[in-house]
CSV table of C-alpha atoms and ligand atoms in Angstrom, one decimal:
chain,number,residue,atom,x,y,z
R,1,UNK,CA,0.3,-0.1,-0.1
R,2,UNK,CA,3.3,2.3,1.2
R,3,UNK,CA,4.7,0.7,-2.1
R,4,UNK,CA,7.4,0.2,0.4
R,5,UNK,CA,10.3,-1.6,-1.1
R,6,UNK,CA,11.7,-5.3,1.6
R,7,UNK,CA,15.7,-5.6,1.1
R,8,UNK,CA,16.9,-7.8,2.7
R,9,UNK,CA,20.3,-8.8,3.9
R,10,UNK,CA,22.4,-11.7,4.9
R,11,UNK,CA,26.6,-12.9,4.0
R,12,UNK,CA,23.9,-16.0,3.1
R,13,UNK,CA,21.5,-16.3,2.1
R,14,UNK,CA,18.9,-19.3,1.2
R,15,UNK,CA,19.1,-21.4,-1.3
R,16,UNK,CA,15.0,-20.5,-1.5
R,17,UNK,CA,15.7,-16.6,-1.7
R,18,UNK,CA,18.0,-17.0,-5.1
R,19,UNK,CA,16.9,-19.3,-5.8
R,20,UNK,CA,13.3,-16.4,-6.1
R,21,UNK,CA,16.4,-13.7,-7.7
R,22,UNK,CA,17.3,-15.6,-10.8
R,23,UNK,CA,13.3,-16.2,-11.8
R,24,UNK,CA,12.7,-12.1,-11.4
R,25,UNK,CA,10.8,-12.6,-8.2
R,26,UNK,CA,13.8,-10.5,-6.2
R,27,UNK,CA,16.0,-8.3,-7.0
R,28,UNK,CA,19.5,-9.6,-6.5
R,29,UNK,CA,21.8,-6.7,-5.3
R,30,UNK,CA,26.2,-7.6,-5.0
R,31,UNK,CA,28.6,-6.3,-2.5
R,32,UNK,CA,30.6,-8.6,-4.1
R,33,UNK,CA,33.1,-6.8,-2.4
R,34,UNK,CA,35.1,-6.9,1.9
R,35,UNK,CA,35.9,-4.0,4.5
R,36,UNK,CA,37.6,-1.3,2.3
R,37,UNK,CA,38.8,-4.1,-0.4
R,38,UNK,CA,40.3,-6.5,2.0
R,39,UNK,CA,41.1,-10.2,0.5
R,40,UNK,CA,39.1,-13.0,1.7
R,41,UNK,CA,41.6,-14.8,3.4
R,42,UNK,CA,43.5,-18.5,2.2
R,43,UNK,CA,42.0,-21.8,2.9
R,44,UNK,CA,43.3,-24.7,2.8
R,45,UNK,CA,40.9,-28.5,3.5
R,46,UNK,CA,42.7,-31.2,5.2
R,47,UNK,CA,41.0,-34.8,4.3
R,48,UNK,CA,40.4,-37.2,7.1
R,49,UNK,CA,39.6,-39.4,6.5
R,50,UNK,CA,42.3,-41.9,8.3
R,51,UNK,CA,43.8,-39.6,10.9
R,52,UNK,CA,42.6,-40.2,14.2
R,53,UNK,CA,43.9,-37.3,15.8
R,54,UNK,CA,41.3,-34.0,16.1
R,55,UNK,CA,44.2,-31.8,15.4
R,56,UNK,CA,45.7,-32.4,12.0
R,57,UNK,CA,49.6,-31.8,11.3
R,58,UNK,CA,48.4,-28.8,9.2
R,59,UNK,CA,46.1,-26.8,11.7
R,60,UNK,CA,48.7,-27.8,14.9
R,61,UNK,CA,52.2,-26.1,12.5
R,62,UNK,CA,49.2,-22.9,11.1
R,63,UNK,CA,48.9,-22.9,15.2
R,64,UNK,CA,52.4,-23.0,16.8
R,65,UNK,CA,53.1,-20.0,14.2
R,66,UNK,CA,50.6,-18.1,14.5
R,67,UNK,CA,51.1,-17.8,18.6
R,68,UNK,CA,54.9,-17.0,17.8
R,69,UNK,CA,53.9,-14.6,16.1
R,70,UNK,CA,51.6,-13.0,18.8
R,71,UNK,CA,49.4,-12.9,16.4
R,72,UNK,CA,45.1,-14.7,18.7
R,73,UNK,CA,42.8,-18.1,16.7
R,74,UNK,CA,40.7,-18.9,16.2
R,75,UNK,CA,39.1,-23.3,16.6
R,76,UNK,CA,36.3,-23.6,15.8
R,77,UNK,CA,34.5,-27.2,16.5
R,78,UNK,CA,31.3,-28.6,14.4
R,79,UNK,CA,28.7,-30.3,16.5
R,80,UNK,CA,26.4,-32.7,15.6
R,81,UNK,CA,24.0,-30.6,18.2
R,82,UNK,CA,21.4,-34.0,19.8
R,83,UNK,CA,21.4,-36.2,16.7
R,84,UNK,CA,23.6,-39.1,15.9
R,85,UNK,CA,25.2,-40.6,12.5
R,86,UNK,CA,27.4,-43.4,11.9
R,87,UNK,CA,30.0,-42.0,8.7
R,88,UNK,CA,32.4,-44.2,6.5
R,89,UNK,CA,35.4,-44.3,7.2
R,90,UNK,CA,36.5,-45.9,3.8
R,91,UNK,CA,34.4,-42.8,2.1
R,92,UNK,CA,33.7,-40.3,4.8
R,93,UNK,CA,29.9,-40.5,3.6
R,94,UNK,CA,27.5,-39.9,6.3
R,95,UNK,CA,24.7,-42.8,5.8
R,96,UNK,CA,21.4,-41.5,4.2
R,97,UNK,CA,18.0,-42.5,2.9
R,98,UNK,CA,17.4,-43.9,-0.1
R,99,UNK,CA,14.6,-42.7,0.2
R,100,UNK,CA,14.7,-38.9,1.5
R,101,UNK,CA,18.3,-38.0,-0.2
R,102,UNK,CA,18.0,-37.2,3.8
R,103,UNK,CA,21.4,-38.1,6.7
R,104,UNK,CA,20.0,-41.1,8.3
R,105,UNK,CA,20.2,-40.3,12.4
R,106,UNK,CA,21.6,-44.4,14.7
R,107,UNK,CA,20.4,-45.5,17.6
R,108,UNK,CA,22.4,-47.0,19.4
R,109,UNK,CA,20.2,-48.5,21.8
R,110,UNK,CA,17.7,-50.0,18.9
R,111,UNK,CA,20.1,-50.9,17.0
R,112,UNK,CA,19.3,-48.9,14.1
R,113,UNK,CA,20.1,-46.5,11.5
R,114,UNK,CA,16.2,-44.4,10.5
R,115,UNK,CA,15.4,-41.8,8.9
R,116,UNK,CA,12.8,-39.2,10.2
R,117,UNK,CA,11.5,-38.6,7.2
R,118,UNK,CA,10.0,-41.8,6.4
R,119,UNK,CA,10.9,-44.2,8.6
R,120,UNK,CA,13.2,-46.9,6.6
R,121,UNK,CA,15.4,-47.9,8.9
R,122,UNK,CA,18.6,-49.9,8.4
R,123,UNK,CA,20.3,-52.3,11.0
R,124,UNK,CA,23.2,-50.8,12.6
R,125,UNK,CA,26.3,-50.1,11.8
R,126,UNK,CA,26.2,-52.4,8.8
R,127,UNK,CA,27.8,-51.1,5.6
R,128,UNK,CA,28.4,-48.6,4.1
R,129,UNK,CA,26.1,-48.6,1.0
R,130,UNK,CA,28.1,-45.9,-1.1
R,131,UNK,CA,31.9,-48.2,-1.2
R,132,UNK,CA,30.7,-51.6,0.5
R,133,UNK,CA,33.2,-50.2,3.5
R,134,UNK,CA,32.0,-51.7,6.4
R,135,UNK,CA,33.6,-49.2,9.1
R,136,UNK,CA,31.2,-47.2,9.9
R,137,UNK,CA,31.8,-45.3,13.4
R,138,UNK,CA,30.3,-42.2,15.0
R,139,UNK,CA,31.7,-39.1,14.5
R,140,UNK,CA,33.4,-36.2,16.9
R,141,UNK,CA,35.1,-34.6,19.4
R,142,UNK,CA,33.9,-32.3,22.0
R,143,UNK,CA,35.4,-29.0,22.6
R,144,UNK,CA,36.9,-30.2,25.4
R,145,UNK,CA,38.9,-32.8,23.5
R,146,UNK,CA,39.8,-30.4,21.6
R,147,UNK,CA,41.2,-27.3,24.4
R,148,UNK,CA,43.0,-30.7,26.3
R,149,UNK,CA,44.6,-31.4,23.6
R,150,UNK,CA,45.4,-27.7,21.8
R,151,UNK,CA,47.0,-27.1,25.1
R,152,UNK,CA,48.8,-30.1,25.0
R,153,UNK,CA,50.5,-29.2,21.3
R,154,UNK,CA,51.1,-25.1,23.1
R,155,UNK,CA,51.2,-26.1,26.9
R,156,UNK,CA,52.0,-22.2,27.7
R,157,UNK,CA,49.3,-20.6,25.0
R,158,UNK,CA,46.2,-19.6,26.8
R,159,UNK,CA,42.7,-20.8,25.7
R,160,UNK,CA,40.1,-20.3,26.3
R,161,UNK,CA,36.7,-22.5,25.5
R,162,UNK,CA,33.2,-21.5,24.4
R,163,UNK,CA,30.6,-24.1,24.4
R,164,UNK,CA,26.7,-23.9,26.3
R,165,UNK,CA,28.7,-25.3,29.7
R,166,UNK,CA,31.3,-22.6,29.8
R,167,UNK,CA,28.7,-19.9,29.1
R,168,UNK,CA,25.4,-20.7,30.7
R,169,UNK,CA,26.5,-17.8,33.7
R,170,UNK,CA,25.2,-14.3,33.6
R,171,UNK,CA,27.2,-12.0,31.3
R,172,UNK,CA,29.9,-15.7,31.4
R,173,UNK,CA,28.7,-15.1,27.4
R,174,UNK,CA,30.1,-10.7,27.8
R,175,UNK,CA,33.5,-11.2,30.0
R,176,UNK,CA,35.0,-14.5,27.3
R,177,UNK,CA,35.0,-12.6,24.4
R,178,UNK,CA,35.8,-9.3,26.3
R,179,UNK,CA,39.1,-11.4,26.3
R,180,UNK,CA,39.5,-12.3,23.6
R,181,UNK,CA,38.9,-8.0,22.2
R,182,UNK,CA,42.2,-7.3,24.3
R,183,UNK,CA,44.5,-9.7,24.2
R,184,UNK,CA,45.2,-11.4,27.0
R,185,UNK,CA,44.1,-14.7,25.2
R,186,UNK,CA,45.6,-16.6,23.0
R,187,UNK,CA,43.2,-19.4,21.6
R,188,UNK,CA,39.0,-19.6,21.2
R,189,UNK,CA,38.0,-23.2,21.4
R,190,UNK,CA,34.1,-22.9,20.5
R,191,UNK,CA,31.0,-24.3,19.1
R,192,UNK,CA,28.1,-22.7,17.1
R,193,UNK,CA,28.1,-19.5,19.3
R,194,UNK,CA,31.6,-18.2,17.9
R,195,UNK,CA,30.5,-18.2,14.4
R,196,UNK,CA,28.5,-15.5,13.2
R,197,UNK,CA,28.8,-11.5,14.2
R,198,UNK,CA,31.8,-10.9,16.6
R,199,UNK,CA,34.7,-9.1,15.0
R,200,UNK,CA,37.9,-10.4,16.4
R,201,UNK,CA,40.3,-7.9,14.2
R,202,UNK,CA,44.2,-10.0,15.7
R,203,UNK,CA,42.5,-13.7,14.6
R,204,UNK,CA,44.5,-14.4,11.9
R,205,UNK,CA,44.3,-18.0,11.4
R,206,UNK,CA,40.6,-19.6,11.7
R,207,UNK,CA,40.9,-23.5,12.0
R,208,UNK,CA,37.5,-25.9,12.0
R,209,UNK,CA,37.9,-29.3,12.4
R,210,UNK,CA,34.4,-31.9,12.3
R,211,UNK,CA,33.3,-28.9,9.0
R,212,UNK,CA,30.8,-32.3,7.7
R,213,UNK,CA,29.3,-32.6,11.7
R,214,UNK,CA,26.3,-30.7,10.1
R,215,UNK,CA,25.5,-32.4,7.1
R,216,UNK,CA,24.5,-34.9,9.7
R,217,UNK,CA,21.6,-33.5,10.5
R,218,UNK,CA,18.1,-35.2,9.1
R,219,UNK,CA,17.3,-32.0,6.9
R,220,UNK,CA,17.1,-31.4,3.5
R,221,UNK,CA,18.7,-27.9,4.3
R,222,UNK,CA,22.2,-29.4,5.5
R,223,UNK,CA,23.9,-29.5,3.3
R,224,UNK,CA,22.6,-25.2,2.7
R,225,UNK,CA,22.9,-25.3,7.1
R,226,UNK,CA,26.3,-26.3,6.6
R,227,UNK,CA,27.6,-23.8,4.4
R,228,UNK,CA,26.0,-21.3,5.3
R,229,UNK,CA,28.5,-21.5,8.5
R,230,UNK,CA,31.6,-22.3,6.9
R,231,UNK,CA,31.2,-19.2,5.0
R,232,UNK,CA,30.0,-17.6,8.0
R,233,UNK,CA,33.8,-18.9,10.5
R,234,UNK,CA,36.6,-19.0,7.1
R,235,UNK,CA,35.4,-14.7,7.9
R,236,UNK,CA,36.5,-14.6,10.6
R,237,UNK,CA,40.0,-14.1,9.8
R,238,UNK,CA,42.2,-11.4,8.7
R,239,UNK,CA,39.1,-9.2,9.9
R,240,UNK,CA,42.0,-6.2,10.5
R,241,UNK,CA,44.3,-5.0,8.7
R,242,UNK,CA,46.7,-8.3,8.6
R,243,UNK,CA,45.8,-11.2,5.9
R,244,UNK,CA,43.6,-14.6,7.7
R,245,UNK,CA,44.1,-18.0,6.7
R,246,UNK,CA,42.3,-21.0,7.6
R,247,UNK,CA,42.2,-24.3,7.8
R,248,UNK,CA,39.3,-26.3,7.2
R,249,UNK,CA,39.6,-30.4,8.8
R,250,UNK,CA,36.7,-32.6,7.1
R,251,UNK,CA,37.1,-36.7,5.9
R,252,UNK,CA,34.9,-35.3,2.9
R,253,UNK,CA,36.4,-32.7,1.4
R,254,UNK,CA,35.4,-33.6,-1.6
R,255,UNK,CA,31.2,-32.6,-0.2
R,256,UNK,CA,30.3,-29.5,-2.9
R,257,UNK,CA,28.7,-28.0,0.9
R,258,UNK,CA,32.9,-28.0,2.0
R,259,UNK,CA,34.5,-27.8,-1.1
R,260,UNK,CA,32.9,-24.8,-2.4
R,261,UNK,CA,33.1,-22.4,1.1
R,262,UNK,CA,36.1,-23.3,0.4
R,263,UNK,CA,36.3,-21.9,-2.5
R,264,UNK,CA,34.6,-19.3,-1.3
R,265,UNK,CA,32.8,-19.7,-4.4
R,266,UNK,CA,29.1,-19.3,-3.8
R,267,UNK,CA,27.8,-19.5,-7.1
R,268,UNK,CA,28.8,-22.3,-7.2
R,269,UNK,CA,27.7,-24.2,-3.8
R,270,UNK,CA,23.9,-22.5,-5.0
R,271,UNK,CA,24.4,-24.7,-8.5
R,272,UNK,CA,24.7,-28.1,-7.3
R,273,UNK,CA,22.3,-27.3,-4.1
R,274,UNK,CA,19.9,-26.0,-6.9
R,275,UNK,CA,20.3,-29.4,-9.0
R,276,UNK,CA,19.7,-31.5,-5.7
R,277,UNK,CA,16.6,-30.0,-4.5
R,278,UNK,CA,15.2,-29.9,-8.1
R,279,UNK,CA,16.1,-34.0,-8.0
R,280,UNK,CA,15.0,-34.7,-4.7
R,281,UNK,CA,11.6,-32.6,-5.6
R,282,UNK,CA,12.7,-30.5,-2.1
R,283,UNK,CA,11.8,-27.0,-1.5
R,284,UNK,CA,12.5,-24.7,-4.2
R,285,UNK,CA,10.7,-27.3,-6.5
R,286,UNK,CA,8.3,-28.5,-4.3
R,287,UNK,CA,6.1,-27.2,-1.5
R,288,UNK,CA,6.3,-29.0,2.2
R,289,UNK,CA,4.1,-29.4,4.9
R,290,UNK,CA,4.4,-31.3,7.9
R,291,UNK,CA,1.8,-33.0,10.2
R,292,UNK,CA,3.9,-33.1,13.8
R,293,UNK,CA,1.0,-35.3,15.9
R,294,UNK,CA,2.5,-35.1,20.1
R,295,UNK,CA,0.9,-36.2,23.1
R,296,UNK,CA,1.8,-38.4,26.6
R,297,UNK,CA,1.0,-41.9,25.7
R,298,UNK,CA,3.9,-42.8,23.3
R,299,UNK,CA,0.2,-45.2,22.1
R,300,UNK,CA,-2.3,-43.1,21.3
R,301,UNK,CA,-0.1,-40.9,19.8
R,302,UNK,CA,1.6,-44.1,17.2
R,303,UNK,CA,-2.0,-45.4,16.6
R,304,UNK,CA,-3.1,-41.4,16.3
R,305,UNK,CA,-0.1,-41.6,12.5
R,306,UNK,CA,-1.0,-44.3,11.1
R,307,UNK,CA,-4.8,-43.3,11.1
R,308,UNK,CA,-4.0,-39.9,10.6
R,309,UNK,CA,-1.9,-41.5,7.6
R,310,UNK,CA,-4.7,-44.1,6.5
R,311,UNK,CA,-7.0,-40.8,6.2
R,312,UNK,CA,-5.5,-39.0,3.9
R,313,UNK,CA,-3.8,-41.3,1.8
R,314,UNK,CA,-7.3,-42.0,1.4
R,315,UNK,CA,-8.2,-38.6,0.4
R,316,UNK,CA,-4.9,-38.1,-1.8
R,317,UNK,CA,-7.1,-40.6,-4.3
R,318,UNK,CA,-10.4,-39.9,-3.6
R,319,UNK,CA,-8.5,-36.6,-5.1
R,320,UNK,CA,-6.4,-36.9,-7.3
R,321,UNK,CA,-4.0,-35.8,-5.9
R,322,UNK,CA,0.0,-34.5,-6.3
R,323,UNK,CA,1.3,-34.7,-3.1
R,324,UNK,CA,3.8,-38.1,-1.6
R,325,UNK,CA,3.1,-38.9,1.8
R,326,UNK,CA,5.6,-39.6,3.7
R,327,UNK,CA,6.5,-41.6,7.1
R,328,UNK,CA,5.0,-41.3,9.9
R,329,UNK,CA,7.5,-41.3,11.4
R,330,UNK,CA,8.9,-40.7,15.1
R,331,UNK,CA,11.0,-37.1,14.4
R,332,UNK,CA,14.2,-36.1,15.2
R,333,UNK,CA,13.7,-35.2,18.6
R,334,UNK,CA,11.4,-38.1,19.8
R,335,UNK,CA,10.0,-36.7,23.4
R,336,UNK,CA,9.4,-33.2,23.6
R,337,UNK,CA,8.4,-32.7,27.6
R,338,UNK,CA,7.2,-35.9,28.1
R,339,UNK,CA,5.6,-35.3,24.9
R,340,UNK,CA,6.2,-38.9,22.0
R,341,UNK,CA,6.5,-36.5,19.1
R,342,UNK,CA,5.6,-38.2,15.5
R,343,UNK,CA,5.9,-36.5,12.5
R,344,UNK,CA,4.1,-37.0,8.7
R,345,UNK,CA,5.5,-34.7,5.2
R,346,UNK,CA,3.5,-34.2,2.4
R,347,UNK,CA,5.5,-33.5,-0.1
R,348,UNK,CA,3.7,-31.4,-3.0
R,349,UNK,CA,4.2,-30.5,-7.2
R,350,UNK,CA,1.7,-27.5,-6.6
R,351,UNK,CA,0.8,-25.8,-3.6
R,352,UNK,CA,-2.8,-27.1,-4.8
R,353,UNK,CA,-2.8,-30.2,-3.9
R,354,UNK,CA,-1.5,-30.1,-1.0
R,355,UNK,CA,-4.4,-27.6,0.6
R,356,UNK,CA,-6.6,-29.4,-1.2
R,357,UNK,CA,-5.7,-32.4,0.4
R,358,UNK,CA,-5.0,-30.3,3.5
R,359,UNK,CA,-8.2,-28.6,4.2
R,360,UNK,CA,-10.5,-32.4,3.7
R,361,UNK,CA,-8.2,-33.7,5.8
R,362,UNK,CA,-9.3,-30.1,8.5
R,363,UNK,CA,-13.3,-32.0,7.6
R,364,UNK,CA,-12.9,-36.0,8.1
R,365,UNK,CA,-10.1,-35.8,10.7
R,366,UNK,CA,-11.0,-37.2,14.2
R,367,UNK,CA,-8.6,-36.9,16.6
R,368,UNK,CA,-8.5,-38.6,20.4
R,369,UNK,CA,-7.7,-36.2,23.1
R,370,UNK,CA,-5.1,-36.6,24.6
R,371,UNK,CA,-3.5,-36.0,21.3
R,372,UNK,CA,-2.0,-33.4,19.9
R,373,UNK,CA,-1.5,-32.2,15.8
R,374,UNK,CA,-0.3,-29.6,14.3
R,375,UNK,CA,-0.1,-28.8,10.0
R,376,UNK,CA,2.9,-26.2,9.6
R,377,UNK,CA,2.7,-25.3,6.1
R,378,UNK,CA,6.5,-24.8,4.7
R,379,UNK,CA,7.9,-25.3,7.6
R,380,UNK,CA,11.5,-24.8,8.2
R,381,UNK,CA,12.3,-26.8,11.1
R,382,UNK,CA,11.8,-30.2,11.5
R,383,UNK,CA,13.4,-31.4,15.5
F,1,ZN,ZN1,32.1,-45.5,1.9
F,2,ZN,ZN1,13.2,-41.9,4.3
């Protein structure tokens, strides 16, 4: 009404936004240069296949050099979060679902790898579908181990650890950051929370450990999130007058999310990711809706999920709509605040089909009083 313009600003726009710009639905304005024309940091990719150490020889050497020069370093640990998954030691690839192209989540107690979109399951650890390798293992060390290894490498360096354990107290976050700023620390070790926003002009080296960990999220956006995260972390190096360098350690250094982040090749990443989304049928080439079924009784939730899915399948046939129905499957966070959670994912080639199916479901559904169903259109968080 006011003919106002909206400016969306990001160093790492979403794949969907870039696609909308390519189609002319948004106007793309670029700022291709860094502040004061500073060069992007030099990035070295280190393949960790077959290497059991947390710190590679290349990263260790760079850390020692940076410390001797009296400069600061950041070591970023990409953490897998709550979900665990299995990675093949031979080819470096995580186990993924053949139906949904998302990573399978490893359930130690059930000895299964499970897809949280469609309920596909295989015995774990099992064999690698890409190369038939039989050495499948859980990935990753924690920040404490990393801190320990850094102290062993450089005993006189002052190492700060920043993760949810060390920043839970009031003001502790700021205290840690101010010690980096006033030069009373040499190395900052941390998780996702050090990726964004901090500007440390004396930091000339950034190390990334477990670059592929976020590829293991049971979400079709795992590659996008990994690319965004790595680009942000890489951008921490060389923000002052001294040029920066970055060492990225990964099991699978060929993965396009890791490779294109290391090469500052956003265009290349968007091209590959859009190709993947088109082939696998995910947004922006399809529309999603997620049914979340939850309740205190595991049995009731399971029954309700089954009847919901049966009704959706029947309505789909009656309406002759082009919608794919995946699941029911347990949600990645299966139990939250005492409620059991299952989900059904709908993938539609167009919005109209999806809406027709959901509205006729709303008219006919009978939901148990102890169970809650919420329908999320264009879900962003599928945990
Ligand atoms: Zn393999
Ligand atoms: Zn699946």
